[in-house]
XYZ file of C-alpha atoms in Angstrom:
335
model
C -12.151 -31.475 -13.512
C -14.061 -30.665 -16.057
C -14.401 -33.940 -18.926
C -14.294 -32.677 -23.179
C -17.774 -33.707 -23.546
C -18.662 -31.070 -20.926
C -16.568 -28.456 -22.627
C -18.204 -29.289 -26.384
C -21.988 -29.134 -24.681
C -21.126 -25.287 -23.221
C -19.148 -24.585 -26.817
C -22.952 -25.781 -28.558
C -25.000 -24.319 -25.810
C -24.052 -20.841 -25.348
C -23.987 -20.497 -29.706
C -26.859 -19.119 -31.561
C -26.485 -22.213 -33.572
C -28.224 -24.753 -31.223
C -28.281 -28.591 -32.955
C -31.790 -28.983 -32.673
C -34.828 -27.764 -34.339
C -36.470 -26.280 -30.575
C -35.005 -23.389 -29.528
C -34.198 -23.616 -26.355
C -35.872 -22.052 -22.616
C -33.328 -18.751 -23.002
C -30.243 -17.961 -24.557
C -26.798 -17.063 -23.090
C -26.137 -12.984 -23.756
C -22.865 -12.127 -25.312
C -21.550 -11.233 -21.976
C -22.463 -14.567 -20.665
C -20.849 -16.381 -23.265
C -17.410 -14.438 -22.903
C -17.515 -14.868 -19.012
C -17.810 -18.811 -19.640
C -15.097 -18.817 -22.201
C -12.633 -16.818 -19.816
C -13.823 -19.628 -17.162
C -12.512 -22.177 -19.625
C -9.469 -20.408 -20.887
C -8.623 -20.095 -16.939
C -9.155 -23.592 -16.272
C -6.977 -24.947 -19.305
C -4.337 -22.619 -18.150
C -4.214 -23.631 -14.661
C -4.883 -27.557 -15.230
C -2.964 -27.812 -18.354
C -0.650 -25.390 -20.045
C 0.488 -24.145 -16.945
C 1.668 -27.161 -15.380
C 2.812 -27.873 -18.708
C 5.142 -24.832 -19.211
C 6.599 -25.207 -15.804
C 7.660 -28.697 -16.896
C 9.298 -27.870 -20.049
C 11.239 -24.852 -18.258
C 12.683 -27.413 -15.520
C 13.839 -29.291 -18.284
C 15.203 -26.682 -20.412
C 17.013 -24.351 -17.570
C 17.349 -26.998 -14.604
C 15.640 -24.801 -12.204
C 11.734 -24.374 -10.537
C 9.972 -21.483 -11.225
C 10.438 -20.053 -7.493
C 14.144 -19.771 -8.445
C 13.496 -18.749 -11.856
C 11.735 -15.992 -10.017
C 13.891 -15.480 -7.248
C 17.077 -14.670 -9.159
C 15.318 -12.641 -12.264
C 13.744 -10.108 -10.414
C 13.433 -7.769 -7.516
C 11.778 -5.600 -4.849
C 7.599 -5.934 -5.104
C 7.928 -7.511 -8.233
C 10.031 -10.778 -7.029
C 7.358 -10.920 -3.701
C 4.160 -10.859 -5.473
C 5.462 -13.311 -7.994
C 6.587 -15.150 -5.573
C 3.385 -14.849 -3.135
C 1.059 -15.798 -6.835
C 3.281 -18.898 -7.549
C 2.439 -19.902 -3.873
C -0.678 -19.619 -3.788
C -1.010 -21.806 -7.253
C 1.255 -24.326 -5.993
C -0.947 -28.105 -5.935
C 1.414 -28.695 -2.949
C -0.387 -27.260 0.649
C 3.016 -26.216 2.114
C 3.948 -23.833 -0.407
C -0.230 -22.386 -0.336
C -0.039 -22.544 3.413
C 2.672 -19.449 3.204
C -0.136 -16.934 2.032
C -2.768 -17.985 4.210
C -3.053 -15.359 7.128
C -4.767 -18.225 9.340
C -2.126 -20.919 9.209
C 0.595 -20.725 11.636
C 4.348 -21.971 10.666
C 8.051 -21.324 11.191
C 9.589 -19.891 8.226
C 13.110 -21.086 8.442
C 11.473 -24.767 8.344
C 8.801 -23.922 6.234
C 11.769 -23.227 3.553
C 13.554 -26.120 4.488
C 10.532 -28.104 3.413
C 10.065 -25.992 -0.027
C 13.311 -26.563 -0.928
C 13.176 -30.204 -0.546
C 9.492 -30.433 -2.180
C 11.068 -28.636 -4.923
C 14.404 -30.753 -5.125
C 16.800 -27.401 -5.015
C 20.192 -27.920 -3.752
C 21.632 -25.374 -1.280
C 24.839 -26.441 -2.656
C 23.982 -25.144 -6.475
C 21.673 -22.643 -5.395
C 23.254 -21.318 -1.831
C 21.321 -17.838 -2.798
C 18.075 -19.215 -3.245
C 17.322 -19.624 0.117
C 17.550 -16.333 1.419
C 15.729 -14.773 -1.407
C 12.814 -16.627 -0.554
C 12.955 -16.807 3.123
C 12.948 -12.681 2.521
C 10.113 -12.688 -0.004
C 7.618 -15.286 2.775
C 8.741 -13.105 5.653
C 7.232 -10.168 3.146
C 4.171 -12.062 2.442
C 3.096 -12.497 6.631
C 4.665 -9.504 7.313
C 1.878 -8.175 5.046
C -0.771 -9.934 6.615
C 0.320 -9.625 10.169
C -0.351 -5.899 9.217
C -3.889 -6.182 8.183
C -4.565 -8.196 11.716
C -3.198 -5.333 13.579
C -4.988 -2.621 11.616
C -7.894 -4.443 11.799
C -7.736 -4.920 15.547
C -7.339 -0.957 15.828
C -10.412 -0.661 13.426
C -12.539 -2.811 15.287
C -12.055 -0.905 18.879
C -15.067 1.404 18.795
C -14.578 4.844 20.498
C -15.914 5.487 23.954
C -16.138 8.526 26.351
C -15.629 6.226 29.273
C -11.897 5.107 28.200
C -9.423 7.415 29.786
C -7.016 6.583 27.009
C -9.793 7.624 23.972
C -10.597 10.456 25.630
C -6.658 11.838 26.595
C -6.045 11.342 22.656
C -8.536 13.466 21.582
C -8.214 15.968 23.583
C -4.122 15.713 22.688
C -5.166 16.152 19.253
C -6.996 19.281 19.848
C -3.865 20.720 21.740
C -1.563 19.365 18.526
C -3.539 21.010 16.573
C -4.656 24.249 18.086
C -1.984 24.915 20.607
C -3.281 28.593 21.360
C -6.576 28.032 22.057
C -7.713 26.646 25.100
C -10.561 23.799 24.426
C -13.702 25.007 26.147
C -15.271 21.865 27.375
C -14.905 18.807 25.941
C -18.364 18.661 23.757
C -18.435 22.180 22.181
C -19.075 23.606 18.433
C -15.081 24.397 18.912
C -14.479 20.721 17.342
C -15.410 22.106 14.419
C -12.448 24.260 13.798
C -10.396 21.272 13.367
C -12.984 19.942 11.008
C -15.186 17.573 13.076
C -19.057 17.799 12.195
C -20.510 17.922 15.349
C -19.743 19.323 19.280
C -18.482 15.920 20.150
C -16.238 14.121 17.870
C -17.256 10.594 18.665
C -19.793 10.189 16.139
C -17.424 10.472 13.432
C -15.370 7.528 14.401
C -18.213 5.274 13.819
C -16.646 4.416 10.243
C -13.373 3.716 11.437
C -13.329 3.447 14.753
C -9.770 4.214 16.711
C -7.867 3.268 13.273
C -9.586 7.017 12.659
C -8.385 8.660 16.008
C -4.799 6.765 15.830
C -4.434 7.930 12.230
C -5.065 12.094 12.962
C -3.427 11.420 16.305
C -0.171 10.313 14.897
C -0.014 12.841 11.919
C -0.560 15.957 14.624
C 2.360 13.783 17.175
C 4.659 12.745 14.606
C 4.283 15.701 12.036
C 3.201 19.047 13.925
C 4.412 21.278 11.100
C 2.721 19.558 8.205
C -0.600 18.747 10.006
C -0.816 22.105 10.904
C -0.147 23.747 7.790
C -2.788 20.933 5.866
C -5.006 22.302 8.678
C -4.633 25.426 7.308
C -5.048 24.713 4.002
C -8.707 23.326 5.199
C -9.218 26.407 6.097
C -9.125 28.227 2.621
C -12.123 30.969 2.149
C -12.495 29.055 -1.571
C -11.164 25.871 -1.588
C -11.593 24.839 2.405
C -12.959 21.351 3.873
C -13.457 19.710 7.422
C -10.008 18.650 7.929
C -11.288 15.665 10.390
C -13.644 14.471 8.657
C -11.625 14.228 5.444
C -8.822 12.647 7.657
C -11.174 10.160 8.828
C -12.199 9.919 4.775
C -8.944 9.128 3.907
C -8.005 6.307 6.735
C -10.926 4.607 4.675
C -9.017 5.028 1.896
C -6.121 3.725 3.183
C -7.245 0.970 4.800
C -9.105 -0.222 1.709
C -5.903 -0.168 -0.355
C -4.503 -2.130 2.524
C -6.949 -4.940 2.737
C -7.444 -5.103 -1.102
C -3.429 -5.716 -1.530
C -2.919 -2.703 -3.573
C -0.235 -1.854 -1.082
C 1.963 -4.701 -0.863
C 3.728 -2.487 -3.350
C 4.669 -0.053 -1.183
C 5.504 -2.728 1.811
C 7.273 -5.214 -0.640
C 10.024 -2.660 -1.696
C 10.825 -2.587 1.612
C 13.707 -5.145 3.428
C 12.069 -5.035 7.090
C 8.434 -6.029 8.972
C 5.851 -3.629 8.085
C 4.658 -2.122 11.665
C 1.676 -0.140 12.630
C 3.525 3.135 12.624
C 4.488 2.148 9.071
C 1.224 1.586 8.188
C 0.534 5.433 10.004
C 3.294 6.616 7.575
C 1.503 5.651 4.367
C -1.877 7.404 5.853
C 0.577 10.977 6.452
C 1.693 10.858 3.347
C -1.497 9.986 1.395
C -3.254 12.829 4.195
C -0.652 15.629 2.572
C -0.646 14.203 -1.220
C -4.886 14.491 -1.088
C -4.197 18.218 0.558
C -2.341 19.100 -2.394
C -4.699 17.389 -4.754
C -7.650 19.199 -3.742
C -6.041 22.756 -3.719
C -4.727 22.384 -7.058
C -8.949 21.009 -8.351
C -9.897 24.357 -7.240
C -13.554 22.524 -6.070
C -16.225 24.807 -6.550
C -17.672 23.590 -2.940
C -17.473 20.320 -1.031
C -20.117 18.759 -2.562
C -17.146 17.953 -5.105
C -15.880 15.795 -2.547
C -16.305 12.302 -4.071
C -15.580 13.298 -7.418
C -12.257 14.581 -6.033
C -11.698 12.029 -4.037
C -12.356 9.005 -6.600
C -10.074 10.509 -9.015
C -7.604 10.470 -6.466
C -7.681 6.885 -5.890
C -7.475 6.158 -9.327
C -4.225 7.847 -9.891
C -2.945 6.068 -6.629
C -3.871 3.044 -8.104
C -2.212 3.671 -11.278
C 1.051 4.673 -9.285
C 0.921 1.311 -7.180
C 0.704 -0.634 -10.668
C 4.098 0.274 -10.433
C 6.443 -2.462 -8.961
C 8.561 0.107 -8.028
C 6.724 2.557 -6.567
C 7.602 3.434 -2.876
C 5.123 6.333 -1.012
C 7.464 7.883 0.623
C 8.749 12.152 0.927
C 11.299 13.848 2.641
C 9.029 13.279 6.575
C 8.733 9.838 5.680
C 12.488 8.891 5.176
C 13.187 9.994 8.513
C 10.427 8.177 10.139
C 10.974 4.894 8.407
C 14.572 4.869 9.861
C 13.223 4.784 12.938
């Protein structure tokens, strides 16, 4: 920890006012010196007024801040305060629960919270269950990102059977009155790949790509057809793979950045794979109708479209209780 007389040397430092009659070697800039106050404003917080606060409250209401949280909110909002609290605890148990590489049992793992934090189950019977739900949540969450990951990482290749039968499913999906000519052929490109053979543009993603347009053609015929369509527009048209394969990066970004335990915190069950496909369908048809109503000059408006996108998405999922979700999606999440 940082000692006072460490904290009043930065406070003289970083001030035009130096207490000496040399100036010194080079000066902090003004951003400088308000990035090293935030750095001590976070560390007071966390080391003292914090811990400090948290005290006084367990005093006042009788009650740790997990149950404090637990019982005054809900959805997303309990879960991430829930998951933050954990991951700020000083005890290793309770930071252990949002660490995707440690391996526990989360009926025990609560057990041990609960007696770390001295709750009853006797006062408190509903405590338990809140939490248990909110840390089942949290790794669901991250069990997610392994799996997506593990689909990312698979690179495409013309010798797998299994690559090879889902592209060429995807073309029938897609196009189910014409007959694919061979399978490298400038046809790819009327279901918006850039070259005759699609493989190059999974570099990016890899099979998270593939799986991504494969499952919005399986799962939603009608509505991948008629986006497919839309790609097709004499003004307003783009390469429907290729912005598919845009938009699992998109996806998978808000995924791994957390911007998504939003949408997988508001709901009571595992988050899955197909789930995970879900959120990609709807975010495929919600860019469709973004780009339409732009009216883009050409394609080279692409990124411009395409960043503003993400920034409203963002702005939604600042939203605790924002779900992604349509009529399609309902249905499928039922399932």
């Amino acid at each position: 920890p940082l000692k006072v007389e460490t904290l009043v040397f930065f406070c003289f430092f970083c001030t035009d006012k130096v207490p000496s009659r040399k100036k010194p070697p080079f000066r902090c800039s003004r951003a400088d010196r308000g990035g090293m106050w935030q750095d001590i404003w976070l560390y007071l917080y966390l080391t003292w007024f914090r811990p400090m606060i948290k005290w006084l409250l367990r005093k006042v209401l009788g009650t740790c801040e997990l149950q404090r949280i637990c019982h005054g909110y809900g959805g997303a909002a309990r879960t991430k305060k829930i998951e933050k609290s954990l991951k700020l605890s000083k005890y290793k148990p309770l930071q252990e629960v949002t660490s995707a590489d440690v391996q526990f049992d989360v009926d025990q793992r609560v057990q041990e919270i609960l007696q770390i934090k001295g709750v009853s189950q006797e006062k408190d019977p509903g405590f338990a269950p809140l939490l248990r739900a909110c840390m089942v949540q949290i790794r669901g969450y991250q069990s997610l990102i392994r799996e997506v990951e593990g689909v990312r990482g698979q690179a495409y290749s013309s010798d797998n059977q299994e690559h090879e039968n889902m592209l060429l499913q995807l073309w029938d999906l897609l196009m189910p009155d014409t007959k694919l000519e061979s399978r490298i052929t400038k046809q790819w490109g009327d279901i918006g790949f850039q070259g005759d053979d699609p493989r190059t543009d999974f570099r990016g993603m890899g099979m998270l790509g593939l799986h991504n347009l494969f499952f919005f053609a399986d799962q939603q015929t009608d509505l991948a057809r008629q986006v497919l369509q839309h790609s097709h527009h004499p003004n307003y048209g783009y390469s429907f793979a290729v912005v598919g394969i845009n938009i699992t990066s998109l996806t998978y970004s808000l995924l791994v950045r957390g911007k998504l335990r939003t949408h997988f915190y508001n709901f009571p069950r595992t988050p899955r794979l197909s789930h995970f496909h879900l959120v990609y369908c709807h975010l495929m048809v919600e860019f469709d109708k973004f780009w339409l109503a732009e009216k883009p000059q050409d394609v080279m408006e692409f990124n411009r479209i395409r960043n503003k996108f993400e920034k409203k998405l963002l702005s939604l999922l600042r939203d605790d209780s924002t779900v992604l979700t349509g009529s399609f999606m309902e249905k499928l999440e039922q399932s």
